[in-house]
Coordinates of C-alpha atoms and ligand atoms in Angstrom, one line a residue:
M1 CA -0.3 0.1 0.1
F2 CA 1.1 3.5 -1.2
W3 CA 0.8 5.2 2.7
T4 CA 1.2 2.1 5.0
C5 CA 4.2 3.6 7.5
G6 CA 5.8 2.1 10.2
G7 CA 9.6 1.4 10.7
P8 CA 12.9 3.0 9.6
T9 CA 12.2 5.1 6.0
E10 CA 14.1 2.8 4.2
M11 CA 12.4 -0.3 5.0
R12 CA 9.0 1.5 3.3
R13 CA 10.0 1.0 -0.7
E14 CA 7.4 -1.1 -2.0
A15 CA 5.6 1.5 -3.7
R16 CA 9.2 3.2 -5.4
A17 CA 8.7 1.4 -8.8
E18 CA 5.0 3.2 -9.1
A19 CA 6.3 6.5 -7.7
R20 CA 9.0 7.1 -10.2
Q21 CA 6.8 7.0 -13.4
A22 CA 6.7 10.6 -14.4
P23 CA 3.3 12.1 -15.4
T24 CA 2.5 13.4 -19.1
L25 CA 3.0 17.0 -19.4
A26 CA -1.4 17.2 -19.7
A27 CA -1.5 15.4 -16.4
L28 CA 0.8 17.7 -15.0
A29 CA -0.5 21.3 -16.2
T30 CA -4.0 19.4 -14.8
I31 CA -2.6 19.3 -11.3
A32 CA -0.8 22.8 -11.3
E33 CA -3.9 24.1 -12.4
A34 CA -6.0 22.6 -9.6
F35 CA -4.3 24.9 -7.5
E36 CA -4.9 28.6 -6.9
I37 CA -2.8 30.0 -9.6
P38 CA -3.5 31.9 -12.7
S39 CA -4.8 29.5 -15.6
P40 CA -3.2 28.5 -18.0
V41 CA -0.1 27.1 -17.0
V42 CA 2.4 27.9 -19.8
A43 CA 5.7 25.9 -19.2
I44 CA 6.8 23.0 -17.3
E45 CA 9.8 21.4 -17.1
P46 CA 11.7 19.1 -14.8
Y47 CA 13.5 20.7 -11.9
G48 CA 16.5 20.4 -9.5
R49 CA 18.7 17.2 -8.6
G50 CA 16.5 15.9 -5.4
L51 CA 16.9 12.0 -5.0
I52 CA 13.5 11.6 -3.2
N53 CA 10.9 13.6 -4.8
D54 CA 9.9 14.6 -8.2
T55 CA 10.2 18.4 -8.6
F56 CA 8.6 20.5 -11.7
R57 CA 9.2 24.2 -12.4
V58 CA 5.7 25.4 -13.3
A59 CA 4.9 29.5 -15.2
A60 CA 1.7 30.9 -15.3
G61 CA 0.6 34.2 -15.5
G62 CA 4.3 35.7 -15.5
T63 CA 5.0 34.2 -12.0
R64 CA 7.3 30.8 -11.7
Y65 CA 6.2 27.9 -9.2
V66 CA 7.8 24.6 -7.6
L67 CA 5.6 21.7 -8.3
Q68 CA 6.4 18.6 -6.2
R69 CA 5.0 15.0 -6.1
I70 CA 5.9 13.7 -2.8
N71 CA 7.3 10.2 -2.8
G72 CA 4.6 8.6 -0.9
A73 CA 7.1 5.4 -0.1
V74 CA 9.1 7.7 2.4
F75 CA 6.9 10.1 3.5
P76 CA 3.8 8.3 5.1
D77 CA 1.8 11.5 5.9
P78 CA 2.9 14.2 3.2
L79 CA 0.2 16.7 4.5
R80 CA 1.9 16.6 7.8
I81 CA 5.1 18.2 5.9
M82 CA 2.9 21.0 4.8
S83 CA 1.6 21.8 8.4
N84 CA 5.2 22.1 9.4
I85 CA 6.4 24.3 7.2
Q86 CA 3.1 26.5 7.7
A87 CA 4.4 26.6 11.1
L88 CA 7.7 27.6 10.1
D89 CA 6.4 30.1 8.0
R90 CA 4.4 31.7 11.0
T91 CA 7.1 31.8 13.1
A92 CA 9.5 33.6 10.3
R93 CA 6.9 36.2 10.2
L94 CA 7.1 36.9 13.5
H95 CA 11.2 37.4 13.4
P96 CA 11.6 39.7 10.6
D97 CA 14.9 40.6 11.7
L98 CA 16.3 37.1 11.2
G99 CA 15.5 38.1 7.0
F100 CA 14.6 34.6 6.5
R101 CA 12.5 33.2 3.1
V102 CA 10.5 30.6 3.2
P103 CA 9.0 29.5 0.0
A104 CA 5.1 30.4 0.3
L105 CA 2.9 27.4 -0.3
I106 CA -0.1 27.8 -2.5
A107 CA -3.4 26.7 -1.4
T108 CA -5.4 24.5 -3.9
R109 CA -8.6 26.0 -5.8
A110 CA -10.6 24.0 -2.9
G111 CA -8.6 25.8 -0.1
D112 CA -5.9 22.7 0.7
A113 CA -2.2 22.9 1.2
G114 CA -2.0 19.8 -0.9
L115 CA -3.9 17.6 -3.5
R116 CA -4.4 14.1 -3.3
A117 CA -4.3 12.6 -7.2
P118 CA -6.7 10.0 -8.3
D119 CA -3.7 7.6 -7.7
G120 CA -2.9 8.6 -4.3
S121 CA 0.0 10.4 -4.6
V122 CA 0.0 14.0 -2.7
W123 CA 1.2 16.5 -4.8
R124 CA 2.4 20.6 -3.6
L125 CA 3.1 23.6 -5.4
M126 CA 5.2 26.5 -3.9
T127 CA 6.2 30.2 -4.9
L128 CA 10.1 29.6 -6.6
I129 CA 12.0 32.0 -5.1
E130 CA 13.4 34.4 -7.8
D131 CA 17.0 35.7 -8.6
A132 CA 18.5 33.2 -6.6
V133 CA 20.8 30.3 -7.2
S134 CA 22.1 27.3 -5.6
L135 CA 26.2 26.1 -6.2
H136 CA 27.9 23.2 -7.0
R137 CA 30.4 24.4 -4.9
I138 CA 31.8 26.6 -2.3
E139 CA 34.5 28.6 -3.9
E140 CA 35.2 31.3 -1.5
P141 CA 35.6 31.7 1.7
E142 CA 32.5 34.6 1.9
Q143 CA 30.3 31.6 0.1
A144 CA 31.4 29.6 3.3
R145 CA 30.4 32.0 5.8
E146 CA 27.2 33.1 4.1
V147 CA 26.5 28.9 4.7
G148 CA 27.1 28.9 8.5
R149 CA 25.3 32.2 8.8
L150 CA 22.3 30.8 7.2
L151 CA 22.3 27.8 9.0
G152 CA 22.7 29.5 12.1
R153 CA 19.7 32.0 11.6
F154 CA 17.8 29.0 10.9
H155 CA 18.4 26.9 13.8
T156 CA 17.8 30.4 15.9
L157 CA 14.8 30.6 14.6
L158 CA 13.9 27.2 15.0
Q159 CA 14.4 27.7 18.6
S160 CA 11.3 29.8 19.0
L161 CA 9.1 26.6 17.3
P162 CA 8.8 23.9 19.7
A163 CA 9.8 20.4 18.9
E164 CA 6.1 19.4 20.2
V165 CA 4.3 21.7 17.8
L166 CA 6.0 20.0 14.6
G167 CA 4.9 16.5 13.8
V168 CA 7.2 13.8 12.7
T169 CA 7.2 13.7 8.9
L170 CA 9.9 11.0 8.6
P171 CA 10.1 8.2 11.2
G172 CA 13.2 7.1 11.5
F173 CA 15.3 9.7 9.5
H174 CA 19.0 10.1 11.0
D175 CA 18.3 7.0 13.3
T176 CA 21.6 5.8 12.4
P177 CA 21.6 2.7 14.9
A178 CA 18.5 2.0 12.8
Y179 CA 20.3 2.3 9.3
L180 CA 23.2 0.4 10.9
A181 CA 20.7 -2.9 12.4
R182 CA 18.8 -2.5 8.4
F183 CA 22.4 -2.7 6.5
L184 CA 23.2 -5.6 9.0
S185 CA 20.0 -7.6 8.2
V186 CA 20.4 -7.1 4.2
L187 CA 23.9 -8.5 5.1
A188 CA 23.0 -11.7 6.8
R189 CA 20.5 -12.0 4.0
L190 CA 23.4 -11.5 1.1
E191 CA 25.9 -14.2 2.7
G192 CA 27.3 -15.9 -0.4
A193 CA 27.0 -13.2 -2.6
R194 CA 29.7 -10.9 -2.0
N195 CA 31.8 -11.5 -4.4
D196 CA 32.0 -8.0 -6.1
P197 CA 35.7 -6.3 -4.5
Q198 CA 33.8 -2.8 -4.7
I199 CA 30.9 -3.8 -2.7
E200 CA 33.2 -5.8 -0.1
T201 CA 35.6 -2.8 0.5
G202 CA 32.0 -0.9 1.5
I203 CA 30.7 -3.5 3.4
R204 CA 34.1 -3.6 5.4
F205 CA 34.6 -0.4 6.0
A206 CA 31.0 -0.1 7.8
L207 CA 31.8 -3.0 9.7
D208 CA 34.8 -1.6 11.3
R209 CA 32.8 1.2 12.3
Q210 CA 29.8 0.5 13.9
A211 CA 30.3 1.6 17.5
L212 CA 30.1 5.1 15.6
A213 CA 26.5 4.6 15.0
R214 CA 25.5 5.1 18.0
R215 CA 27.8 8.1 19.7
L216 CA 24.9 10.8 18.9
A217 CA 22.1 8.4 19.4
D218 CA 23.8 7.4 23.3
A219 CA 24.5 11.0 24.0
R220 CA 20.7 11.9 23.5
D221 CA 19.3 9.3 25.2
R222 CA 21.6 9.7 28.3
G223 CA 20.0 13.1 28.1
E224 CA 23.2 15.0 27.2
I225 CA 21.9 17.0 23.9
P226 CA 18.4 17.7 23.2
V227 CA 16.0 17.5 20.7
R228 CA 15.3 20.2 18.8
V229 CA 13.8 21.1 15.8
I230 CA 15.7 20.5 13.0
H231 CA 16.0 21.0 9.2
G232 CA 17.2 17.6 8.4
D233 CA 18.7 17.8 5.3
P234 CA 20.8 21.4 4.8
K235 CA 23.2 20.0 1.9
L236 CA 24.5 23.0 -0.3
D237 CA 21.8 21.8 -3.1
N238 CA 19.5 23.3 -0.4
I239 CA 20.7 26.5 0.0
L240 CA 20.0 29.6 -2.3
F241 CA 21.7 32.3 -2.4
D242 CA 21.2 35.9 -3.9
R243 CA 22.4 35.9 -7.8
D244 CA 23.8 39.2 -7.2
S245 CA 24.7 39.9 -3.9
G246 CA 25.9 36.3 -3.2
R247 CA 23.9 36.3 0.1
A248 CA 22.7 33.0 1.1
L249 CA 18.8 33.7 1.3
A250 CA 17.2 30.8 2.2
L251 CA 17.2 27.1 3.3
I252 CA 14.8 25.1 0.9
D253 CA 13.6 21.3 1.0
L254 CA 11.9 21.6 4.1
D255 CA 10.2 18.1 4.1
T256 CA 12.4 16.6 7.2
L257 CA 11.9 19.7 9.2
Q258 CA 11.3 17.5 12.7
P259 CA 12.5 17.1 16.0
G260 CA 15.9 15.8 15.5
L261 CA 19.5 16.1 16.6
I262 CA 21.0 20.2 15.7
L263 CA 24.3 18.1 15.4
H264 CA 22.7 15.9 12.5
D265 CA 22.3 19.5 10.6
I266 CA 25.6 20.4 11.6
G267 CA 27.3 17.4 10.4
D268 CA 25.4 17.3 7.5
C269 CA 26.0 20.8 5.9
L270 CA 29.6 20.5 6.6
R271 CA 29.9 16.9 4.7
S272 CA 28.1 18.3 2.0
C273 CA 30.1 21.3 1.8
C274 CA 33.4 20.7 2.8
N275 CA 33.7 18.0 0.4
R276 CA 34.3 20.1 -2.5
S277 CA 34.4 17.1 -5.2
G278 CA 30.6 16.7 -4.6
E279 CA 28.5 13.9 -3.7
S280 CA 29.1 12.1 -7.2
A281 CA 32.9 13.1 -7.4
D282 CA 33.9 12.9 -11.0
G283 CA 37.5 12.5 -10.2
R284 CA 38.6 15.4 -11.1
T285 CA 39.1 16.8 -7.6
A286 CA 40.0 14.5 -4.8
V287 CA 37.5 13.2 -2.0
A288 CA 38.6 15.1 1.1
F289 CA 36.9 17.3 3.9
D290 CA 38.3 20.7 3.3
L291 CA 39.0 22.7 6.4
A292 CA 39.4 26.1 4.6
V293 CA 35.6 25.9 3.7
A294 CA 34.8 24.2 7.3
E295 CA 36.4 26.9 9.4
P296 CA 34.1 29.9 7.9
I297 CA 31.2 28.0 8.2
L298 CA 31.5 26.8 11.6
R299 CA 32.8 30.6 12.8
A300 CA 29.9 31.8 11.3
Y301 CA 27.4 29.4 12.9
A302 CA 28.9 30.1 16.1
E303 CA 28.2 34.1 16.1
Q304 CA 24.9 33.2 15.4
T305 CA 24.1 30.2 17.5
R306 CA 26.7 30.9 20.7
A307 CA 23.9 32.0 23.0
W308 CA 22.1 28.8 22.7
L309 CA 24.1 25.8 21.6
S310 CA 25.0 23.7 25.0
A311 CA 28.7 23.2 25.6
E312 CA 27.8 19.3 25.1
E313 CA 26.7 19.9 21.3
I314 CA 29.5 21.8 20.9
A315 CA 32.2 19.4 22.0
L316 CA 30.1 16.5 19.8
I317 CA 30.7 18.7 16.7
P318 CA 33.7 16.6 15.6
E319 CA 32.1 13.4 16.1
A320 CA 28.9 14.8 14.1
I321 CA 31.1 15.8 11.1
R322 CA 32.1 11.9 11.1
L323 CA 28.9 10.6 11.7
M324 CA 26.9 12.0 8.9
P325 CA 28.9 10.8 5.7
F326 CA 29.3 7.7 7.4
E327 CA 25.8 7.7 7.7
L328 CA 24.5 8.5 4.3
G329 CA 27.6 6.4 3.1
L330 CA 25.6 3.4 4.8
R331 CA 22.3 4.9 3.5
F332 CA 23.4 4.3 -0.2
L333 CA 25.2 1.1 0.3
T334 CA 22.3 -0.6 1.6
D335 CA 20.4 0.8 -1.2
H336 CA 22.6 -0.2 -3.5
L337 CA 22.3 -4.0 -1.9
E338 CA 18.5 -3.6 -1.8
G339 CA 18.3 -2.8 -5.5
D340 CA 18.2 0.7 -5.6
R341 CA 15.0 1.2 -3.9
Y342 CA 15.3 4.7 -2.0
F343 CA 17.7 6.9 -3.8
K344 CA 16.8 7.5 -7.2
V345 CA 19.8 6.7 -9.4
A346 CA 20.8 7.3 -13.1
E347 CA 22.4 4.1 -13.8
P348 CA 23.1 0.8 -11.9
G349 CA 26.4 1.0 -9.3
E350 CA 25.4 4.7 -8.7
N351 CA 24.6 4.1 -4.9
L352 CA 27.5 2.0 -4.4
R353 CA 30.1 4.9 -6.0
K354 CA 28.0 7.4 -3.6
A355 CA 28.6 4.9 -0.9
G356 CA 32.7 5.0 -1.6
I357 CA 32.9 8.4 -1.8
Q358 CA 31.0 9.0 1.4
F359 CA 33.4 6.2 2.8
A360 CA 36.3 7.9 1.4
L361 CA 35.1 11.4 3.0
V362 CA 35.0 9.8 6.6
R363 CA 38.3 8.5 6.0
D364 CA 39.6 11.8 5.6
I365 CA 38.3 13.2 8.4
E366 CA 39.7 10.4 10.8
G367 CA 42.8 11.2 9.7
K368 CA 42.1 15.5 10.3
A369 CA 40.4 14.5 13.7
E370 CA 42.9 16.3 15.8
D371 CA 42.8 19.5 13.5
I372 CA 38.9 19.3 13.2
R373 CA 39.1 19.3 17.0
A374 CA 40.9 22.2 17.1
M375 CA 39.1 24.0 15.0
V376 CA 35.8 23.7 16.6
S377 CA 37.1 24.7 19.5
H378 CA 38.6 27.8 17.9
C379 CA 35.4 28.6 16.2
F380 CA 33.3 28.6 19.1
Q381 CA 35.3 30.5 21.6
T382 CA 34.2 33.9 22.8
P383 CA 35.5 36.5 20.0
Ligands
GN1_401 C1 18.2 13.0 0.0 O1 16.0 14.2 -1.8 P1 16.9 15.0 -1.5 O2 18.0 14.9 -2.6 O3 16.9 16.2 -0.8 C2 17.8 12.1 1.6 C3 18.9 13.0 2.3 C4 20.3 12.8 2.0 C5 20.5 13.6 0.3 C6 21.6 12.9 -0.4 C7 14.6 12.4 3.0 O4 17.7 14.4 -0.1 O5 18.7 12.5 3.6 O6 21.5 13.1 2.7 O7 19.3 13.1 -0.3 N1 16.5 12.7 2.2 C8 15.8 11.7 2.4 O8 21.8 13.8 -1.4 O9 16.0 10.7 2.6
MG402 MG1 15.7 16.6 1.1

């Protein structure tokens, strides 16, 4: 069934193939026109590089919008995502000083926040933030500072949004011990079929680091670090910069705005921005954690968050930097072993290759552990 829920995210994959079939342009136009926008729709095209939802850019009445089909095999209750975004929007309006832009959700003509199509899929429409660009890689320290400032302001804004107000949109998300358990159970079923050296290398790498999976979860369970509202996916692709001034304007892709650990966001943002060869590394730049990018991000982040971020959270940032690429690598590897049911792939083997890239990043981070620790404490020292 399309909407069944329960268990870590990556267990609900049965509907994946169905979810991937692209609707015809005519069907897309009908869906877009069910929302409160001028008719007719004059252009629709695929948009962005997301690995989970299907995204289209729509033009109508001289305005551009983003139309998305929420992957129902991943998100058990898509309408909850919309109510979380609305809660964020209300909070952002109360704090105009933070200058935060949230893409506005357009209601359907029936007044709903999303549209449930006859096939059961759920669609939403948002305004496109114009004159904004995303970056393929960080090229200058100023861009890194902008990333840190934006994430810091976003987290500060979220402090006034109590975790109890937000619904869980994706159960099991960033539950690293659960991802590890899933990996181990897939592995147990694979016995005897492990003859590919690349797969074997990935499996060994993950098995050698099993203890890492529990690090943040244990600190949370012992009550050392709090559950707060987080973005969940603050990778570079999800940060919009002003085309002219270069200022970071908005964090988009708010599907995983939900209670979680702030360290997940910090680690995820750094693993994405500081590996300048990217998640799909083409081989031209070595996979490495670039401290010259991390430092300005964290310094700018600290300026925004120093007043409320706890000493325990700060002390665990180096662990988070190592954990998040490990977790993503584990998820890519597991998905490869399960037949690419979760992340979109352009070709077979892509998830395996991407797992290798995240694991190479972990290895590089491990080699720089001392420098990373020193950098973190330096960034958070009172100026
Ligand atoms: C997925 O859909 P997208 O591309 O925004 C994933 C993130 C990963 C990211 C890696 C809900 O995000 O957790 O870090 O790919 N989102 C979900 O690019 O699983
Ligand atoms: Mg996302």
